Amino acid sequence: MEWTYTVWHDPKIIYVAIPKVANSAVKSVLLQSYVKDRYWADPHGKHIGYDEASPEEIQREYPDYLTFTVVRNPFDRFVSFWADKIVGAGWYERLKNDGFSIGSSFEDTALAAASTRDARTDAHIRSQHLRLQGPDGSLIPDLVLRFEHLAHDWEMLRSIVSHRTKKPLKPIEPRRATPHRPWHEYYTKKAERAVTKRYRRDFEMLGYPKTVAAQEATSAMSGTVDPYELLAAINKDMLVIDAAGHDRVRSILAHQSGAGYVPVGQGPDSLWRTDDAVRLARKLAPYQRVALITDGRTIDVPSVDGVDLVLAS
């Protein structure tokens, strides 16, 4: 069964599911944590009951619930689709309707995908951004986890959930990993152009570089917040919201101090803006003290409502 927007009333969280982005792993953890503590061989089973909500209902009926999702580099996600559904064990006949052929090469599959349209195509290759925006264009998730460092981001989510309920969220474990080589090894120039064009909005909204070469060359952002200032300011009861983007040094320092670390900025094409970060801080402030690292676009005030500490990047 395809999950979309599932509501978990205790601990008041909502999961926005995107196919081919760790769905099996996330579903299994949620079921283990809040339905029954056992191994779920098929977390997609149609017999499993859970509450769902529409984007409109999330805004109207669950304003105090924490909504989260997991996103993935579109290049990598498409390789996973091909390895699983086209040349793996996941093929099903309705993929023929989208012009795909079982066992076809990666390049041919990418070229076929370029002709598909989100309104009618299979959910496993539908654009990610469609699940993330409400009818008014606003961002639905409060928290966006990255597939590329999911284990780290999941621990951040667990830390937040621990302040919202006495029912802990269990650690995440890999599920149904489709075997394939590193994703960048599959891309010819034709395949790269096809996937970039097909998922142009995902690349722009999620902040992933639009070329294979640019992604390979991307390194961790260097920090401009004085590490000693951050280390001295934060403590284990604090949540650090980094509106300047994920930074390896700041992340390590936060975790060494026992603090939570939430990166929400990724440059000029960021999925998040600073006001989104402040909105998240206000939602979480009742449960933890909040430190906000600004990114130069932040309003220039000494304090922000719902934020206990502001550090300028």
mmCIF file of C-alpha atoms in Angstrom:
data_model
loop_
_atom_site.group_PDB
_atom_site.id
_atom_site.type_symbol
_atom_site.label_atom_id
_atom_site.label_comp_id
_atom_site.label_asym_id
_atom_site.label_seq_id
_atom_site.Cartn_x
_atom_site.Cartn_y
_atom_site.Cartn_z
ATOM 1 C CA MET A 1 0.000 0.000 0.000
ATOM 2 C CA GLU A 2 1.328 3.419 -0.895
ATOM 3 C CA TRP A 3 1.550 5.750 2.057
ATOM 4 C CA THR A 4 1.097 9.457 1.444
ATOM 5 C CA TYR A 5 0.529 11.627 4.533
ATOM 6 C CA THR A 6 0.234 9.401 7.613
ATOM 7 C CA VAL A 7 -0.676 10.738 11.048
ATOM 8 C CA TRP A 8 0.786 9.326 14.270
ATOM 9 C CA HIS A 9 -1.146 10.850 17.156
ATOM 10 C CA ASP A 10 1.297 9.981 19.893
ATOM 11 C CA PRO A 11 3.969 11.459 19.410
ATOM 12 C CA LYS A 12 2.068 13.959 17.197
ATOM 13 C CA ILE A 13 4.094 13.489 14.034
ATOM 14 C CA ILE A 14 3.091 13.240 10.363
ATOM 15 C CA TYR A 15 5.164 11.373 7.784
ATOM 16 C CA VAL A 16 5.184 12.596 4.180
ATOM 17 C CA ALA A 17 6.190 9.502 2.191
ATOM 18 C CA ILE A 18 8.056 9.741 -1.123
ATOM 19 C CA PRO A 19 8.505 6.464 -3.055
ATOM 20 C CA LYS A 20 12.092 5.250 -3.573
ATOM 21 C CA VAL A 21 13.320 7.369 -0.658
ATOM 22 C CA ALA A 22 13.811 4.953 2.276
ATOM 23 C CA ASN A 23 10.073 4.296 2.483
ATOM 24 C CA SER A 24 10.372 0.693 3.646
ATOM 25 C CA ALA A 25 12.828 1.624 6.397
ATOM 26 C CA VAL A 26 10.781 4.578 7.686
ATOM 27 C CA LYS A 27 7.481 2.691 7.570
ATOM 28 C CA SER A 28 8.974 -0.251 9.422
ATOM 29 C CA VAL A 29 10.316 1.977 12.213
ATOM 30 C CA LEU A 30 7.007 3.798 12.625
ATOM 31 C CA LEU A 31 5.126 0.498 12.807
ATOM 32 C CA GLN A 32 7.619 -0.980 15.283
ATOM 33 C CA SER A 33 7.438 2.144 17.430
ATOM 34 C CA TYR A 34 3.720 2.893 17.429
ATOM 35 C CA VAL A 35 1.784 -0.174 16.247
ATOM 36 C CA LYS A 36 3.655 -3.285 17.397
ATOM 37 C CA ASP A 37 7.269 -3.889 18.369
ATOM 38 C CA ARG A 38 8.155 -6.649 15.932
ATOM 39 C CA TYR A 39 9.841 -7.070 12.587
ATOM 40 C CA TRP A 40 7.466 -6.102 9.783
ATOM 41 C CA ALA A 41 8.285 -8.321 6.808
ATOM 42 C CA ASP A 42 5.991 -6.220 4.623
ATOM 43 C CA PRO A 43 5.475 -2.716 6.019
ATOM 44 C CA HIS A 44 3.438 -1.875 2.876
ATOM 45 C CA GLY A 45 0.695 -4.436 3.597
ATOM 46 C CA LYS A 46 -2.876 -3.440 2.731
ATOM 47 C CA HIS A 47 -4.143 -4.840 6.032
ATOM 48 C CA ILE A 48 -2.198 -2.275 8.064
ATOM 49 C CA GLY A 49 -4.424 0.436 9.431
ATOM 50 C CA TYR A 50 -3.233 3.991 9.963
ATOM 51 C CA ASP A 51 -4.640 7.497 9.844
ATOM 52 C CA GLU A 52 -4.144 9.645 6.780
ATOM 53 C CA ALA A 53 -4.572 13.352 6.158
ATOM 54 C CA SER A 54 -4.671 15.618 3.137
ATOM 55 C CA PRO A 55 -2.357 18.656 2.866
ATOM 56 C CA GLU A 56 -5.338 20.869 3.695
ATOM 57 C CA GLU A 57 -6.163 18.801 6.790
ATOM 58 C CA ILE A 58 -2.549 18.942 7.974
ATOM 59 C CA GLN A 59 -2.667 22.738 8.013
ATOM 60 C CA ARG A 60 -6.191 22.952 9.414
ATOM 61 C CA GLU A 61 -6.413 20.116 11.946
ATOM 62 C CA TYR A 62 -2.821 19.356 12.976
ATOM 63 C CA PRO A 63 -0.964 22.660 13.373
ATOM 64 C CA ASP A 64 0.936 21.408 16.429
ATOM 65 C CA TYR A 65 2.042 18.122 14.822
ATOM 66 C CA LEU A 66 5.611 17.831 13.540
ATOM 67 C CA THR A 67 5.530 16.951 9.829
ATOM 68 C CA PHE A 68 8.640 15.315 8.370
ATOM 69 C CA THR A 69 9.809 13.753 5.129
ATOM 70 C CA VAL A 70 12.922 12.236 3.538
ATOM 71 C CA VAL A 71 14.257 13.519 0.193
ATOM 72 C CA ARG A 72 16.912 12.078 -2.133
ATOM 73 C CA ASN A 73 19.300 13.193 -4.836
ATOM 74 C CA PRO A 74 17.220 12.750 -8.054
ATOM 75 C CA PHE A 75 20.172 11.167 -9.899
ATOM 76 C CA ASP A 76 20.546 8.534 -7.189
ATOM 77 C CA ARG A 77 16.799 7.991 -6.827
ATOM 78 C CA PHE A 78 16.426 7.240 -10.530
ATOM 79 C CA VAL A 79 19.250 4.685 -10.439
ATOM 80 C CA SER A 80 17.428 2.999 -7.541
ATOM 81 C CA PHE A 81 14.208 2.904 -9.584
ATOM 82 C CA TRP A 82 15.995 1.339 -12.565
ATOM 83 C CA ALA A 83 17.907 -1.217 -10.481
ATOM 84 C CA ASP A 84 14.764 -2.270 -8.607
ATOM 85 C CA LYS A 85 11.896 -1.984 -11.074
ATOM 86 C CA ILE A 86 13.520 -2.423 -14.497
ATOM 87 C CA VAL A 87 16.383 -4.914 -14.050
ATOM 88 C CA GLY A 88 15.585 -6.120 -10.535
ATOM 89 C CA ALA A 89 12.763 -8.092 -8.966
ATOM 90 C CA GLY A 90 10.337 -5.181 -8.720
ATOM 91 C CA TRP A 91 9.040 -5.093 -12.313
ATOM 92 C CA TYR A 92 5.265 -4.933 -12.788
ATOM 93 C CA GLU A 93 3.276 -4.794 -16.004
ATOM 94 C CA ARG A 94 1.776 -1.331 -15.616
ATOM 95 C CA LEU A 95 5.241 0.180 -16.094
ATOM 96 C CA LYS A 96 4.716 -0.600 -19.789
ATOM 97 C CA ASN A 97 2.142 2.212 -19.827
ATOM 98 C CA ASP A 98 4.995 4.660 -19.193
ATOM 99 C CA GLY A 99 7.070 3.294 -22.052
ATOM 100 C CA PHE A 100 9.432 1.162 -19.945
ATOM 101 C CA SER A 101 10.656 -2.301 -20.896
ATOM 102 C CA ILE A 102 11.821 -4.972 -18.498
ATOM 103 C CA GLY A 103 15.584 -5.422 -18.565
ATOM 104 C CA SER A 104 16.284 -2.312 -20.666
ATOM 105 C CA SER A 105 19.550 -0.396 -20.289
ATOM 106 C CA PHE A 106 19.896 2.503 -17.894
ATOM 107 C CA GLU A 107 20.256 5.056 -20.689
ATOM 108 C CA ASP A 108 17.164 3.765 -22.519
ATOM 109 C CA THR A 109 15.193 3.866 -19.267
ATOM 110 C CA ALA A 110 16.283 7.458 -18.608
ATOM 111 C CA LEU A 111 15.249 8.492 -22.121
ATOM 112 C CA ALA A 112 11.859 6.824 -21.626
ATOM 113 C CA ALA A 113 11.389 8.593 -18.296
ATOM 114 C CA ALA A 114 12.021 11.968 -19.945
ATOM 115 C CA SER A 115 8.750 11.523 -21.860
ATOM 116 C CA THR A 116 6.631 10.747 -18.794
ATOM 117 C CA ARG A 117 4.440 13.253 -16.982
ATOM 118 C CA ASP A 118 3.873 13.399 -13.245
ATOM 119 C CA ALA A 119 0.091 13.564 -13.544
ATOM 120 C CA ARG A 120 -0.113 10.075 -15.058
ATOM 121 C CA THR A 121 3.133 8.251 -14.368
ATOM 122 C CA ASP A 122 4.033 5.602 -11.803
ATOM 123 C CA ALA A 123 4.576 6.878 -8.258
ATOM 124 C CA HIS A 124 8.119 5.486 -8.103
ATOM 125 C CA ILE A 125 9.381 7.983 -10.671
ATOM 126 C CA ARG A 126 7.035 10.862 -9.895
ATOM 127 C CA SER A 127 8.763 14.097 -8.875
ATOM 128 C CA GLN A 128 9.465 14.473 -5.166
ATOM 129 C CA HIS A 129 8.388 18.099 -4.875
ATOM 130 C CA LEU A 130 4.750 17.212 -5.549
ATOM 131 C CA ARG A 131 4.388 15.678 -2.089
ATOM 132 C CA LEU A 132 6.073 18.614 -0.366
ATOM 133 C CA GLN A 133 3.873 21.542 -1.367
ATOM 134 C CA GLY A 134 0.330 22.357 -0.338
ATOM 135 C CA PRO A 135 -2.337 23.717 -2.714
ATOM 136 C CA ASP A 136 -1.204 27.257 -1.921
ATOM 137 C CA GLY A 137 2.435 26.429 -2.707
ATOM 138 C CA SER A 138 3.513 26.452 0.933
ATOM 139 C CA LEU A 139 5.962 23.875 2.258
ATOM 140 C CA ILE A 140 4.199 21.022 4.060
ATOM 141 C CA PRO A 141 7.045 19.381 6.049
ATOM 142 C CA ASP A 142 8.469 21.073 9.112
ATOM 143 C CA LEU A 143 11.526 18.857 8.929
ATOM 144 C CA VAL A 144 13.304 17.551 5.815
ATOM 145 C CA LEU A 145 15.668 14.618 6.301
ATOM 146 C CA ARG A 146 18.261 13.754 3.656
ATOM 147 C CA PHE A 147 18.636 10.198 2.371
ATOM 148 C CA GLU A 148 22.368 10.842 1.959
ATOM 149 C CA HIS A 149 22.885 11.059 5.726
ATOM 150 C CA LEU A 150 19.661 9.502 6.971
ATOM 151 C CA ALA A 151 21.132 7.699 9.984
ATOM 152 C CA HIS A 152 22.389 11.034 11.328
ATOM 153 C CA ASP A 153 19.171 12.910 10.515
ATOM 154 C CA TRP A 154 17.026 10.151 12.003
ATOM 155 C CA GLU A 155 18.812 10.491 15.330
ATOM 156 C CA MET A 156 17.974 14.190 15.193
ATOM 157 C CA LEU A 157 14.293 13.303 14.676
ATOM 158 C CA ARG A 158 14.427 10.811 17.540
ATOM 159 C CA SER A 159 15.816 13.524 19.794
ATOM 160 C CA ILE A 160 12.950 15.843 18.898
ATOM 161 C CA VAL A 161 10.321 13.118 19.326
ATOM 162 C CA SER A 162 11.672 12.283 22.791
ATOM 163 C CA HIS A 163 10.498 15.714 23.922
ATOM 164 C CA ARG A 164 6.997 15.165 22.549
ATOM 165 C CA THR A 165 6.061 11.742 23.943
ATOM 166 C CA LYS A 166 7.032 9.014 26.372
ATOM 167 C CA LYS A 167 6.950 6.554 23.464
ATOM 168 C CA PRO A 168 10.423 6.607 21.897
ATOM 169 C CA LEU A 169 11.007 6.426 18.158
ATOM 170 C CA LYS A 170 13.229 3.457 17.390
ATOM 171 C CA PRO A 171 16.522 3.690 15.450
ATOM 172 C CA ILE A 172 16.307 3.270 11.695
ATOM 173 C CA GLU A 173 17.812 0.267 9.917
ATOM 174 C CA PRO A 174 18.405 -0.234 6.171
ATOM 175 C CA ARG A 175 15.660 -2.137 4.349
ATOM 176 C CA ARG A 176 15.413 -3.482 0.794
ATOM 177 C CA ALA A 177 18.629 -1.871 -0.434
ATOM 178 C CA THR A 178 18.741 -2.501 -4.186
ATOM 179 C CA PRO A 179 22.252 -3.684 -5.185
ATOM 180 C CA HIS A 180 23.941 -1.489 -7.778
ATOM 181 C CA ARG A 181 27.192 0.355 -8.386
ATOM 182 C CA PRO A 182 27.675 3.982 -7.245
ATOM 183 C CA TRP A 183 24.953 5.987 -8.993
ATOM 184 C CA HIS A 184 27.266 8.314 -10.931
ATOM 185 C CA GLU A 185 28.818 5.373 -12.822
ATOM 186 C CA TYR A 186 25.588 4.812 -14.770
ATOM 187 C CA TYR A 187 25.236 8.253 -16.291
ATOM 188 C CA THR A 188 26.062 8.881 -19.916
ATOM 189 C CA LYS A 189 25.634 12.418 -21.251
ATOM 190 C CA LYS A 190 22.248 11.474 -22.739
ATOM 191 C CA ALA A 191 21.035 9.908 -19.510
ATOM 192 C CA GLU A 192 22.224 12.892 -17.483
ATOM 193 C CA ARG A 193 20.399 15.377 -19.732
ATOM 194 C CA ALA A 194 17.220 13.282 -19.633
ATOM 195 C CA VAL A 195 17.118 12.947 -15.847
ATOM 196 C CA THR A 196 18.086 16.595 -15.271
ATOM 197 C CA LYS A 197 15.269 17.752 -17.550
ATOM 198 C CA ARG A 198 12.732 15.323 -16.088
ATOM 199 C CA TYR A 199 13.437 16.335 -12.482
ATOM 200 C CA ARG A 200 14.382 19.985 -13.009
ATOM 201 C CA ARG A 201 12.004 21.218 -10.294
ATOM 202 C CA ASP A 202 13.291 18.638 -7.801
ATOM 203 C CA PHE A 203 16.891 19.715 -8.366
ATOM 204 C CA GLU A 204 15.929 23.358 -7.883
ATOM 205 C CA MET A 205 13.680 22.890 -4.867
ATOM 206 C CA LEU A 206 15.740 20.313 -3.008
ATOM 207 C CA GLY A 207 19.058 22.070 -3.603
ATOM 208 C CA TYR A 208 20.939 19.255 -5.368
ATOM 209 C CA PRO A 209 23.434 20.246 -8.129
ATOM 210 C CA LYS A 210 22.005 19.714 -11.615
ATOM 211 C CA THR A 211 25.011 17.917 -13.126
ATOM 212 C CA VAL A 212 26.800 14.716 -12.201
ATOM 213 C CA ALA A 213 30.175 16.495 -12.232
ATOM 214 C CA ALA A 214 28.953 19.236 -9.897
ATOM 215 C CA GLN A 215 27.609 16.689 -7.424
ATOM 216 C CA GLU A 216 30.861 14.736 -7.433
ATOM 217 C CA ALA A 217 32.775 17.949 -6.795
ATOM 218 C CA THR A 218 30.498 19.161 -4.013
ATOM 219 C CA SER A 219 32.191 19.116 -0.633
ATOM 220 C CA ALA A 220 30.913 19.901 2.820
ATOM 221 C CA MET A 221 30.216 23.560 3.399
ATOM 222 C CA SER A 222 32.858 25.246 5.554
ATOM 223 C CA GLY A 223 31.638 26.880 8.713
ATOM 224 C CA THR A 224 31.858 30.574 9.412
ATOM 225 C CA VAL A 225 30.394 30.493 12.895
ATOM 226 C CA ASP A 226 33.316 30.424 15.311
ATOM 227 C CA PRO A 227 33.399 26.786 16.538
ATOM 228 C CA TYR A 228 34.428 27.840 20.027
ATOM 229 C CA GLU A 229 31.546 30.288 20.186
ATOM 230 C CA LEU A 230 29.115 27.542 19.246
ATOM 231 C CA LEU A 231 30.637 25.015 21.614
ATOM 232 C CA ALA A 232 30.506 27.469 24.508
ATOM 233 C CA ALA A 233 26.943 28.541 23.780
ATOM 234 C CA ILE A 234 25.099 25.259 23.323
ATOM 235 C CA ASN A 235 24.340 22.411 25.699
ATOM 236 C CA LYS A 236 22.551 19.082 25.698
ATOM 237 C CA ASP A 237 19.153 20.678 26.274
ATOM 238 C CA MET A 238 19.401 22.819 23.144
ATOM 239 C CA LEU A 239 18.272 22.326 19.555
ATOM 240 C CA VAL A 240 20.579 23.964 16.972
ATOM 241 C CA ILE A 241 18.726 25.053 13.821
ATOM 242 C CA ASP A 242 21.314 25.788 11.154
ATOM 243 C CA ALA A 243 19.713 28.120 8.583
ATOM 244 C CA ALA A 244 23.110 28.460 6.886
ATOM 245 C CA GLY A 245 22.991 24.874 5.635
ATOM 246 C CA HIS A 246 24.447 21.586 6.812
ATOM 247 C CA ASP A 247 27.966 22.102 8.113
ATOM 248 C CA ARG A 248 30.137 19.183 9.168
ATOM 249 C CA VAL A 249 32.045 21.110 11.849
ATOM 250 C CA ARG A 250 28.936 22.622 13.427
ATOM 251 C CA SER A 251 27.184 19.267 13.310
ATOM 252 C CA ILE A 252 30.054 17.490 15.099
ATOM 253 C CA LEU A 253 30.269 20.194 17.764
ATOM 254 C CA ALA A 254 26.538 20.060 18.403
ATOM 255 C CA HIS A 255 26.557 16.290 18.796
ATOM 256 C CA GLN A 256 29.643 16.383 21.002
ATOM 257 C CA SER A 257 27.688 18.691 23.285
ATOM 258 C CA GLY A 258 24.675 16.392 23.247
ATOM 259 C CA ALA A 259 22.553 18.951 21.409
ATOM 260 C CA GLY A 260 20.189 18.297 18.512
ATOM 261 C CA TYR A 261 21.260 19.619 15.107
ATOM 262 C CA VAL A 262 18.772 20.557 12.360
ATOM 263 C CA PRO A 263 20.256 21.824 9.052
ATOM 264 C CA VAL A 264 17.597 23.675 7.051
ATOM 265 C CA GLY A 265 19.482 25.837 4.541
ATOM 266 C CA GLN A 266 21.177 24.803 1.305
ATOM 267 C CA GLY A 267 22.146 28.009 -0.481
ATOM 268 C CA PRO A 268 20.166 30.283 -2.824
ATOM 269 C CA ASP A 269 17.960 27.446 -4.146
ATOM 270 C CA SER A 270 17.225 26.200 -0.655
ATOM 271 C CA LEU A 271 14.115 24.207 0.103
ATOM 272 C CA TRP A 272 14.086 26.164 3.324
ATOM 273 C CA ARG A 273 14.209 29.883 4.011
ATOM 274 C CA THR A 274 15.165 31.459 7.310
ATOM 275 C CA ASP A 275 11.522 32.199 8.106
ATOM 276 C CA ASP A 276 10.855 28.465 7.678
ATOM 277 C CA ALA A 277 13.591 27.808 10.224
ATOM 278 C CA VAL A 278 12.053 30.264 12.663
ATOM 279 C CA ARG A 279 8.635 28.663 12.159
ATOM 280 C CA LEU A 280 10.165 25.297 13.014
ATOM 281 C CA ALA A 281 11.874 26.813 16.053
ATOM 282 C CA ARG A 282 8.564 28.175 17.312
ATOM 283 C CA LYS A 283 6.954 24.772 16.949
ATOM 284 C CA LEU A 284 9.754 23.075 18.888
ATOM 285 C CA ALA A 285 10.516 25.831 21.385
ATOM 286 C CA PRO A 286 8.081 24.538 24.043
ATOM 287 C CA TYR A 287 10.136 21.352 24.239
ATOM 288 C CA GLN A 288 13.727 22.560 23.935
ATOM 289 C CA ARG A 289 15.818 25.680 24.038
ATOM 290 C CA VAL A 290 16.573 26.744 20.479
ATOM 291 C CA ALA A 291 19.741 28.192 18.934
ATOM 292 C CA LEU A 292 19.410 29.636 15.424
ATOM 293 C CA ILE A 293 22.453 29.966 13.158
ATOM 294 C CA THR A 294 21.589 32.575 10.534
ATOM 295 C CA ASP A 295 22.703 32.643 6.912
ATOM 296 C CA GLY A 296 23.011 36.337 6.111
ATOM 297 C CA ARG A 297 19.408 36.555 4.931
ATOM 298 C CA THR A 298 18.056 36.453 8.456
ATOM 299 C CA ILE A 299 16.327 39.493 9.861
ATOM 300 C CA ASP A 300 18.918 41.524 11.760
ATOM 301 C CA VAL A 301 17.544 41.507 15.283
ATOM 302 C CA PRO A 302 19.198 40.431 18.534
ATOM 303 C CA SER A 303 16.491 37.878 19.285
ATOM 304 C CA VAL A 304 13.760 36.014 17.460
ATOM 305 C CA ASP A 305 10.471 34.915 18.948
ATOM 306 C CA GLY A 306 10.789 31.237 19.877
ATOM 307 C CA VAL A 307 14.601 31.330 19.684
ATOM 308 C CA ASP A 308 16.851 31.551 22.740
ATOM 309 C CA LEU A 309 20.166 32.192 20.964
ATOM 310 C CA VAL A 310 21.044 33.689 17.569
ATOM 311 C CA LEU A 311 24.507 33.167 16.034
ATOM 312 C CA ALA A 312 25.395 34.982 12.803
ATOM 313 C CA SER A 313 27.013 33.059 9.948
#
